[in-house]
Amino acid sequence: MKRDFVTIDDLSDSALASLMDLADRIRSNLRGHAADLPGYLMGSLFLEPSTRTRLSFEASMLRLGGRVITSSDPDTSSSVKGETLADTIRIVDSYVDVTVLRHPCAGAARLAARLARGPVINAGDGSHEHPSQTLCDLYTLRSERGPIAAQTVVLYGDLRYGRTVHSLARALVRFGARVLAIADGGLSLPEFVVDDLAGRPGCGIREVRINDMEDVFRRRGVEALLIAPEVTLPPAVGAAPLELNLRDQKVHAIYVTRLQKERLRGEAHGTSLPILDHRFLRSPTFSDSIVLHPLPRVGEIARELDTDPRAAYFRQAALGVPIRMALLLWCCGMVDLGAKAAPPARLEACTGGACANLGCITVKEEPGFAEVGRDSDGRLRCLFCEERVSEPSGS
Ligand code: NCD
């Protein structure tokens, strides 16, 4: 079976741990792997802007002794002439051994993986997922703070359109970490992520009211969700928010995201969340918290933090190379990560209904591929973008 990496759930917990162990070994001798993938060719097909993700994948392949071809400017690719992803991917796949795809539509990587003969890696599909960034995030958390299960991680910023947190929240929950998701109203985690998290074993979700740090968390419109094993199920619809004092919490990491301006569909959004600076981090809650960001930052983290030892975002970006080297070795069939067992599929395929999400690849480009499935609560969802689909009339 070919080894695609479309979602973070394509790798089991033990496989993720083995991948990080492999990245540790690679990192201790970064220049010693030039004969690991000789003769292999990677295609990087980036139909959206990227610096870190594309360059770290390319650096990874080159460090493994493979080679790379790139299409990194959407304006000079045939997509501007109207070529569909399905056609482009068939061609690129026929040239290379592994394809890394970034695309503005949700579900694009799943569609590509269906059509490609070789493995496909999702390097970001619209505002849906970004699982290789999650590898880098988990690897940083583990390298800097130890076992992930023991950690409390604050997700902070645009959690609705920021795809990195959609993959990260699922991974953190799988490992049993506690997640505190803080966002402006309207920019909280989207329904497809919250519902999926709520359906995962041992995970409860409750709205919380943070009682201290008034200047930061009691601003109008700021919403907070606690996603944690100790929150009792069911999620208590309409229940009063849990009261939480941050000073009683030990926060291991704050993961900051930028407002994804390019994805706002005509909505006017500013942010009322304060930027992260020394003043923000002066509370004892954060005395030991590392600060993460998938980057680019555009003002959410003050530059004054760059020299603070808690600022881990540049170290996090650097870890993107060894962990992506490990991922490429797995995708190309060079390593086994132990038991195959992937976590159970999020959606069980069924018939009926059609996606209406304008950001979904099956709506924007490839209606012929539309497929739906049922989630653990029996709701109909698009198999590509995971958005809710209405039940067909008469059913
Ligand atoms: C992120 C992305 O593209 O989703 N960047 C990245 O891959 N490191 C985050 C972002 O663009 O804000």
Short mmCIF file of C-alpha atoms and ligand atoms in Angstrom, two decimals:
data_model
loop_
_atom_site.label_atom_id
_atom_site.label_comp_id
_atom_site.label_asym_id
_atom_site.label_seq_id
_atom_site.Cartn_x
_atom_site.Cartn_y
_atom_site.Cartn_z
CA MET A 1 0.00 0.00 0.00
CA LYS A 2 1.34 3.43 -0.83
CA ARG A 3 2.08 5.70 2.06
CA ASP A 4 0.17 8.96 1.71
CA PHE A 5 0.23 11.57 4.43
CA VAL A 6 -3.01 13.48 3.96
CA THR A 7 -4.07 13.89 7.57
CA ILE A 8 -2.36 13.53 10.91
CA ASP A 9 -4.57 10.48 11.46
CA ASP A 10 -2.70 8.63 8.70
CA LEU A 11 -0.11 7.75 11.36
CA SER A 12 -0.92 5.98 14.61
CA ASP A 13 0.35 7.30 17.96
CA SER A 14 3.14 4.73 18.03
CA ALA A 15 4.09 5.54 14.41
CA LEU A 16 4.25 9.25 15.28
CA ALA A 17 6.49 8.45 18.25
CA SER A 18 8.75 6.27 16.06
CA LEU A 19 8.93 9.03 13.45
CA MET A 20 10.10 11.46 16.12
CA ASP A 21 12.68 8.92 17.36
CA LEU A 22 13.94 8.63 13.79
CA ALA A 23 14.09 12.43 13.51
CA ASP A 24 16.21 12.48 16.68
CA ARG A 25 18.68 10.07 15.12
CA ILE A 26 18.74 12.07 11.87
CA ARG A 27 19.22 15.33 13.74
CA SER A 28 22.28 14.04 15.55
CA ASN A 29 23.98 13.55 12.17
CA LEU A 30 22.14 15.72 9.64
CA ARG A 31 24.85 15.42 6.98
CA GLY A 32 25.13 11.68 7.28
CA HIS A 33 22.02 10.72 5.26
CA ALA A 34 22.97 11.68 1.73
CA ALA A 35 22.76 8.08 0.59
CA ASP A 36 19.33 7.33 2.08
CA LEU A 37 17.17 8.17 -0.96
CA PRO A 38 19.55 8.34 -3.93
CA GLY A 39 17.81 8.43 -7.29
CA TYR A 40 14.50 9.49 -5.73
CA LEU A 41 12.72 12.48 -7.15
CA MET A 42 10.27 14.65 -5.19
CA GLY A 43 7.80 17.00 -6.88
CA SER A 44 6.84 20.04 -4.87
CA LEU A 45 3.64 21.45 -6.23
CA PHE A 46 2.77 24.62 -4.34
CA LEU A 47 -0.30 26.40 -5.64
CA GLU A 48 -0.27 28.80 -2.68
CA PRO A 49 2.56 30.90 -1.20
CA SER A 50 5.06 29.16 1.05
CA THR A 51 8.56 29.67 2.36
CA ARG A 52 9.23 27.27 5.24
CA THR A 53 7.15 24.30 4.22
CA ARG A 54 8.41 24.12 0.65
CA LEU A 55 12.04 24.88 1.45
CA SER A 56 12.15 22.49 4.39
CA PHE A 57 10.69 19.67 2.28
CA GLU A 58 13.18 20.45 -0.48
CA ALA A 59 16.09 20.71 1.97
CA SER A 60 14.98 17.39 3.46
CA MET A 61 14.91 15.58 0.12
CA LEU A 62 18.27 17.03 -0.92
CA ARG A 63 19.84 16.06 2.42
CA LEU A 64 18.58 12.51 1.84
CA GLY A 65 20.42 12.39 -1.48
CA GLY A 66 17.27 12.69 -3.60
CA ARG A 67 16.40 15.40 -6.06
CA VAL A 68 13.57 17.87 -6.42
CA ILE A 69 11.44 19.51 -9.10
CA THR A 70 9.30 22.46 -8.10
CA SER A 71 6.29 24.40 -9.23
CA SER A 72 6.08 27.13 -6.66
CA ASP A 73 4.38 30.00 -8.41
CA PRO A 74 0.67 29.45 -9.00
CA ASP A 75 0.72 32.25 -11.58
CA THR A 76 3.13 30.35 -13.82
CA SER A 77 1.50 26.93 -13.46
CA SER A 78 -1.14 25.61 -15.84
CA SER A 79 -3.80 26.11 -13.20
CA VAL A 80 -4.09 29.70 -14.44
CA LYS A 81 -5.00 28.33 -17.87
CA GLY A 82 -7.80 26.41 -16.23
CA GLU A 83 -6.17 23.03 -15.71
CA THR A 84 -7.80 21.10 -12.89
CA LEU A 85 -5.89 19.63 -9.98
CA ALA A 86 -6.86 16.13 -11.13
CA ASP A 87 -5.05 16.61 -14.45
CA THR A 88 -2.05 18.38 -12.92
CA ILE A 89 -1.55 15.72 -10.29
CA ARG A 90 -1.71 12.85 -12.80
CA ILE A 91 1.12 14.50 -14.72
CA VAL A 92 3.34 15.46 -11.78
CA ASP A 93 2.86 12.02 -10.24
CA SER A 94 4.03 10.39 -13.47
CA TYR A 95 7.32 12.33 -13.27
CA VAL A 96 8.26 11.77 -9.61
CA ASP A 97 8.42 9.28 -6.75
CA VAL A 98 6.67 11.41 -4.14
CA THR A 99 4.54 14.57 -4.44
CA VAL A 100 4.23 17.34 -1.86
CA LEU A 101 1.11 19.40 -2.53
CA ARG A 102 -0.10 22.73 -1.21
CA HIS A 103 -3.43 23.89 -2.57
CA PRO A 104 -5.99 26.58 -1.69
CA CYS A 105 -8.92 24.11 -1.62
CA ALA A 106 -9.86 21.91 1.31
CA GLY A 107 -9.66 18.24 0.42
CA ALA A 108 -7.17 18.79 -2.43
CA ALA A 109 -4.56 16.44 -0.97
CA ARG A 110 -7.10 13.65 -0.47
CA LEU A 111 -8.17 13.98 -4.08
CA ALA A 112 -4.54 13.99 -5.24
CA ALA A 113 -3.78 10.90 -3.16
CA ARG A 114 -6.70 9.08 -4.79
CA LEU A 115 -5.33 9.79 -8.27
CA ALA A 116 -1.60 9.51 -7.78
CA ARG A 117 0.27 6.25 -8.12
CA GLY A 118 3.02 7.47 -5.77
CA PRO A 119 2.63 8.86 -2.25
CA VAL A 120 1.17 12.33 -1.72
CA ILE A 121 2.00 14.57 1.23
CA ASN A 122 -0.44 17.28 2.26
CA ALA A 123 1.49 20.53 2.71
CA GLY A 124 -1.69 22.48 3.50
CA ASP A 125 -5.14 22.25 1.87
CA GLY A 126 -7.10 25.48 2.18
CA SER A 127 -8.20 26.11 5.74
CA HIS A 128 -8.56 22.39 6.36
CA GLU A 129 -5.34 20.70 7.53
CA HIS A 130 -1.56 20.92 7.56
CA PRO A 131 -0.33 17.64 9.03
CA SER A 132 3.40 17.95 8.32
CA GLN A 133 3.41 21.23 10.29
CA THR A 134 1.85 19.23 13.12
CA LEU A 135 4.75 16.77 12.97
CA CYS A 136 7.07 19.70 13.41
CA ASP A 137 4.93 21.11 16.27
CA LEU A 138 4.70 17.78 18.12
CA TYR A 139 8.38 17.18 17.65
CA THR A 140 9.18 20.61 19.10
CA LEU A 141 6.85 20.06 22.06
CA ARG A 142 8.42 16.68 22.76
CA SER A 143 12.01 17.92 22.29
CA GLU A 144 11.53 20.99 24.47
CA ARG A 145 8.92 19.92 27.04
CA GLY A 146 8.98 16.11 27.21
CA PRO A 147 6.02 13.73 26.94
CA ILE A 148 3.09 15.33 25.15
CA ALA A 149 0.50 13.54 27.29
CA ALA A 150 1.54 15.57 30.31
CA GLN A 151 1.23 18.96 28.65
CA THR A 152 -1.25 21.83 28.60
CA VAL A 153 -1.08 23.74 25.33
CA VAL A 154 -2.81 27.06 24.65
CA LEU A 155 -3.88 27.59 21.02
CA TYR A 156 -4.17 31.33 20.48
CA GLY A 157 -5.24 33.37 17.45
CA ASP A 158 -7.19 32.59 14.31
CA LEU A 159 -8.28 29.04 15.02
CA ARG A 160 -11.01 29.00 12.41
CA TYR A 161 -9.04 29.51 9.23
CA GLY A 162 -5.60 28.54 10.56
CA ARG A 163 -5.21 25.01 9.23
CA THR A 164 -2.19 24.11 11.35
CA VAL A 165 -4.25 24.10 14.55
CA HIS A 166 -6.89 21.83 12.99
CA SER A 167 -4.32 19.08 12.64
CA LEU A 168 -2.49 19.95 15.86
CA ALA A 169 -5.58 19.91 18.11
CA ARG A 170 -6.44 16.40 16.93
CA ALA A 171 -2.91 15.16 17.54
CA LEU A 172 -2.70 16.71 21.01
CA VAL A 173 -6.01 15.14 21.98
CA ARG A 174 -4.86 11.76 20.71
CA PHE A 175 -1.82 11.95 22.96
CA GLY A 176 -3.97 12.96 25.93
CA ALA A 177 -2.71 16.55 26.25
CA ARG A 178 -4.97 19.35 27.53
CA VAL A 179 -5.79 22.08 25.03
CA LEU A 180 -7.06 25.55 25.82
CA ALA A 181 -8.27 27.15 22.58
CA ILE A 182 -8.52 30.95 22.81
CA ALA A 183 -9.81 33.04 19.90
CA ASP A 184 -11.86 36.05 18.97
CA GLY A 185 -15.55 35.29 18.53
CA GLY A 186 -16.07 34.08 14.98
CA LEU A 187 -12.52 32.77 14.77
CA SER A 188 -12.83 29.81 17.15
CA LEU A 189 -12.16 26.25 16.08
CA PRO A 190 -14.60 25.33 13.30
CA GLU A 191 -17.46 22.95 13.81
CA PHE A 192 -15.86 20.13 11.82
CA VAL A 193 -12.88 20.10 14.18
CA VAL A 194 -14.87 20.54 17.42
CA ASP A 195 -17.29 17.76 16.49
CA ASP A 196 -14.46 15.45 15.55
CA LEU A 197 -12.63 16.16 18.82
CA ALA A 198 -15.80 15.67 20.85
CA GLY A 199 -16.24 12.24 19.26
CA ARG A 200 -12.75 11.06 20.23
CA PRO A 201 -12.39 8.70 23.16
CA GLY A 202 -11.42 10.33 26.42
CA CYS A 203 -11.93 13.88 25.18
CA GLY A 204 -14.38 16.38 26.64
CA ILE A 205 -14.98 19.96 25.52
CA ARG A 206 -16.39 22.87 27.52
CA GLU A 207 -16.57 26.57 27.05
CA VAL A 208 -14.52 28.23 29.78
CA ARG A 209 -14.46 31.60 31.46
CA ILE A 210 -10.98 32.65 32.44
CA ASN A 211 -11.23 34.60 35.66
CA ASP A 212 -7.79 36.08 36.01
CA MET A 213 -5.54 38.05 33.68
CA GLU A 214 -8.54 40.29 33.00
CA ASP A 215 -6.56 42.57 30.72
CA VAL A 216 -5.89 39.68 28.37
CA PHE A 217 -8.73 37.20 28.57
CA ARG A 218 -11.75 39.16 29.72
CA ARG A 219 -11.92 41.30 26.63
CA ARG A 220 -15.19 41.46 24.79
CA GLY A 221 -15.73 38.70 22.33
CA VAL A 222 -12.83 36.50 23.36
CA GLU A 223 -13.89 32.85 23.46
CA ALA A 224 -12.13 29.98 25.20
CA LEU A 225 -12.66 26.23 24.99
CA LEU A 226 -11.05 23.66 27.24
CA ILE A 227 -10.50 20.37 25.45
CA ALA A 228 -9.24 17.86 27.95
CA PRO A 229 -9.61 14.32 29.24
CA GLU A 230 -10.92 15.52 32.60
CA VAL A 231 -13.80 17.52 31.14
CA THR A 232 -16.90 15.46 31.67
CA LEU A 233 -18.89 14.23 28.73
CA PRO A 234 -21.28 14.98 27.13
CA PRO A 235 -20.18 18.52 26.22
CA ALA A 236 -23.22 19.88 28.03
CA VAL A 237 -24.90 21.98 25.37
CA GLY A 238 -26.09 25.25 26.87
CA ALA A 239 -24.28 24.58 30.15
CA ALA A 240 -22.66 27.49 31.94
CA PRO A 241 -18.99 27.92 31.07
CA LEU A 242 -16.44 26.32 33.36
CA GLU A 243 -14.72 28.84 35.58
CA LEU A 244 -10.95 28.66 35.25
CA ASN A 245 -8.14 30.51 36.94
CA LEU A 246 -5.11 30.47 34.73
CA ARG A 247 -2.89 31.07 37.72
CA ASP A 248 -3.76 27.53 38.85
CA GLN A 249 -2.62 26.09 35.53
CA LYS A 250 0.81 25.25 34.29
CA VAL A 251 0.93 26.06 30.60
CA HIS A 252 3.69 24.21 28.75
CA ALA A 253 3.31 26.01 25.43
CA ILE A 254 1.38 28.81 23.75
CA TYR A 255 0.84 28.18 20.06
CA VAL A 256 0.09 31.44 18.27
CA THR A 257 -1.40 31.80 14.77
CA ARG A 258 -1.84 34.82 12.53
CA LEU A 259 -5.16 36.07 11.19
CA GLN A 260 -5.53 34.23 7.87
CA LYS A 261 -6.60 37.36 5.97
CA GLU A 262 -6.50 35.61 2.61
CA ARG A 263 -9.19 33.18 3.71
CA LEU A 264 -11.74 35.65 5.11
CA ARG A 265 -14.69 35.47 2.78
CA GLY A 266 -15.52 39.15 2.71
CA GLU A 267 -15.86 39.18 6.51
CA ALA A 268 -14.37 42.14 8.30
CA HIS A 269 -12.15 40.85 11.06
CA GLY A 270 -9.66 42.50 13.26
CA THR A 271 -8.42 40.85 16.37
CA SER A 272 -8.91 41.96 19.93
CA LEU A 273 -6.43 39.40 21.25
CA PRO A 274 -3.40 41.15 22.68
CA ILE A 275 -0.05 40.42 21.09
CA LEU A 276 2.41 38.21 22.91
CA ASP A 277 5.08 40.27 24.58
CA HIS A 278 6.93 40.36 27.88
CA ARG A 279 3.94 41.91 29.58
CA PHE A 280 1.68 39.07 28.44
CA LEU A 281 4.15 36.44 29.60
CA ARG A 282 4.90 38.00 32.98
CA SER A 283 2.23 35.92 34.73
CA PRO A 284 3.63 32.92 36.67
CA THR A 285 1.32 30.74 34.53
CA PHE A 286 3.60 31.39 31.58
CA SER A 287 6.93 31.54 33.43
CA ASP A 288 7.94 28.29 31.80
CA SER A 289 5.77 28.29 28.64
CA ILE A 290 7.46 28.00 25.29
CA VAL A 291 6.02 30.16 22.52
CA LEU A 292 5.35 28.43 19.21
CA HIS A 293 4.11 29.79 15.88
CA PRO A 294 3.97 28.03 12.49
CA LEU A 295 5.15 31.35 10.98
CA PRO A 296 4.95 33.72 9.20
CA ARG A 297 4.12 36.04 12.09
CA VAL A 298 2.64 39.34 11.15
CA GLY A 299 2.61 41.17 14.45
CA GLU A 300 1.11 38.58 16.84
CA ILE A 301 4.42 38.13 18.65
CA ALA A 302 6.48 41.16 19.63
CA ARG A 303 10.05 41.10 18.37
CA GLU A 304 11.24 41.78 21.91
CA LEU A 305 10.45 38.11 22.63
CA ASP A 306 12.91 36.83 20.02
CA THR A 307 15.75 36.80 22.52
CA ASP A 308 13.66 35.33 25.34
CA PRO A 309 14.57 31.67 25.90
CA ARG A 310 10.85 30.82 25.85
CA ALA A 311 10.60 31.96 22.21
CA ALA A 312 10.80 28.58 20.46
CA TYR A 313 9.38 29.48 17.02
CA PHE A 314 12.69 29.62 15.19
CA ARG A 315 13.85 26.38 16.80
CA GLN A 316 10.46 24.90 15.80
CA ALA A 317 10.99 25.90 12.16
CA ALA A 318 14.48 24.36 12.17
CA LEU A 319 13.10 21.03 13.41
CA GLY A 320 10.99 20.94 10.24
CA VAL A 321 13.97 19.47 8.39
CA PRO A 322 14.80 16.34 10.44
CA ILE A 323 11.13 15.49 10.95
CA ARG A 324 10.35 15.92 7.24
CA MET A 325 13.41 13.83 6.38
CA ALA A 326 11.94 11.11 8.58
CA LEU A 327 8.54 11.53 6.90
CA LEU A 328 10.04 11.26 3.40
CA LEU A 329 11.89 8.09 4.39
CA TRP A 330 8.61 6.60 5.55
CA CYS A 331 6.61 7.74 2.50
CA CYS A 332 9.27 6.29 0.18
CA GLY A 333 9.06 2.94 1.95
CA MET A 334 12.54 3.06 3.48
CA VAL A 335 11.51 2.66 7.11
CA ASP A 336 8.80 0.89 9.01
CA LEU A 337 7.22 2.68 11.92
CA GLY A 338 5.99 -0.41 13.71
CA ALA A 339 2.37 -1.45 13.91
CA LYS A 340 0.40 -0.27 10.90
CA ALA A 341 -2.72 0.48 12.90
CA ALA A 342 -3.86 3.93 11.86
CA PRO A 343 -6.54 5.42 14.09
CA PRO A 344 -10.07 4.59 12.91
CA ALA A 345 -11.27 6.59 9.90
CA ARG A 346 -13.04 9.79 10.90
CA LEU A 347 -15.87 9.21 8.44
CA GLU A 348 -17.53 6.08 7.21
CA ALA A 349 -18.27 6.33 3.50
CA CYS A 350 -21.93 6.24 2.49
CA THR A 351 -24.11 7.57 -0.32
CA GLY A 352 -26.33 10.62 -0.72
CA GLY A 353 -25.86 14.35 -0.22
CA ALA A 354 -23.37 16.70 -1.86
CA CYS A 355 -20.89 19.15 -0.43
CA ALA A 356 -21.81 22.84 -0.56
CA ASN A 357 -18.57 24.25 0.84
CA LEU A 358 -17.28 26.74 -1.71
CA GLY A 359 -13.76 26.17 -0.44
CA CYS A 360 -13.88 22.42 -1.10
CA ILE A 361 -12.03 20.89 -4.06
CA THR A 362 -15.12 18.87 -5.02
CA VAL A 363 -17.23 22.01 -5.26
CA LYS A 364 -14.68 24.33 -6.82
CA GLU A 365 -13.06 22.04 -9.36
CA GLU A 366 -13.96 18.39 -9.31
CA PRO A 367 -17.68 17.74 -8.69
CA GLY A 368 -17.27 14.25 -10.17
CA PHE A 369 -15.36 13.19 -7.07
CA ALA A 370 -17.98 14.25 -4.50
CA GLU A 371 -18.38 11.64 -1.76
CA VAL A 372 -19.87 11.76 1.69
CA GLY A 373 -19.52 9.82 4.89
CA ARG A 374 -21.03 9.65 8.36
CA ASP A 375 -19.19 10.80 11.45
CA SER A 376 -19.35 9.04 14.81
CA ASP A 377 -22.61 10.88 15.59
CA GLY A 378 -24.22 9.84 12.31
CA ARG A 379 -23.93 13.29 10.70
CA LEU A 380 -23.34 13.45 6.97
CA ARG A 381 -20.03 15.08 5.99
CA CYS A 382 -17.98 15.63 2.86
CA LEU A 383 -15.18 13.04 2.72
CA PHE A 384 -12.80 15.67 1.36
CA CYS A 385 -13.32 18.83 3.44
CA GLU A 386 -15.32 17.32 6.39
CA GLU A 387 -17.93 20.09 6.30
CA ARG A 388 -21.53 19.12 7.10
CA VAL A 389 -23.64 18.01 4.15
CA SER A 390 -27.43 18.15 4.29
CA GLU A 391 -29.30 14.89 4.21
CA PRO A 392 -30.74 14.21 0.75
CA SER A 393 -34.42 15.13 0.64
CA GLY A 394 -36.76 12.20 1.15
CA SER A 395 -34.33 10.37 3.44
C1 NCD B 1 1.23 28.07 7.90
C2 NCD B 1 0.35 27.68 6.72
O1 NCD B 1 0.73 27.82 5.56
O2 NCD B 1 -0.75 27.22 7.01
N1 NCD B 1 2.56 28.30 7.56
C3 NCD B 1 3.42 27.25 7.45
O3 NCD B 1 3.20 26.32 6.72
N2 NCD B 1 4.48 27.25 8.25
C4 NCD B 1 0.65 29.15 8.74
C5 NCD B 1 0.28 30.45 8.11
O4 NCD B 1 0.42 30.69 6.91
O5 NCD B 1 -0.17 31.31 8.88
#
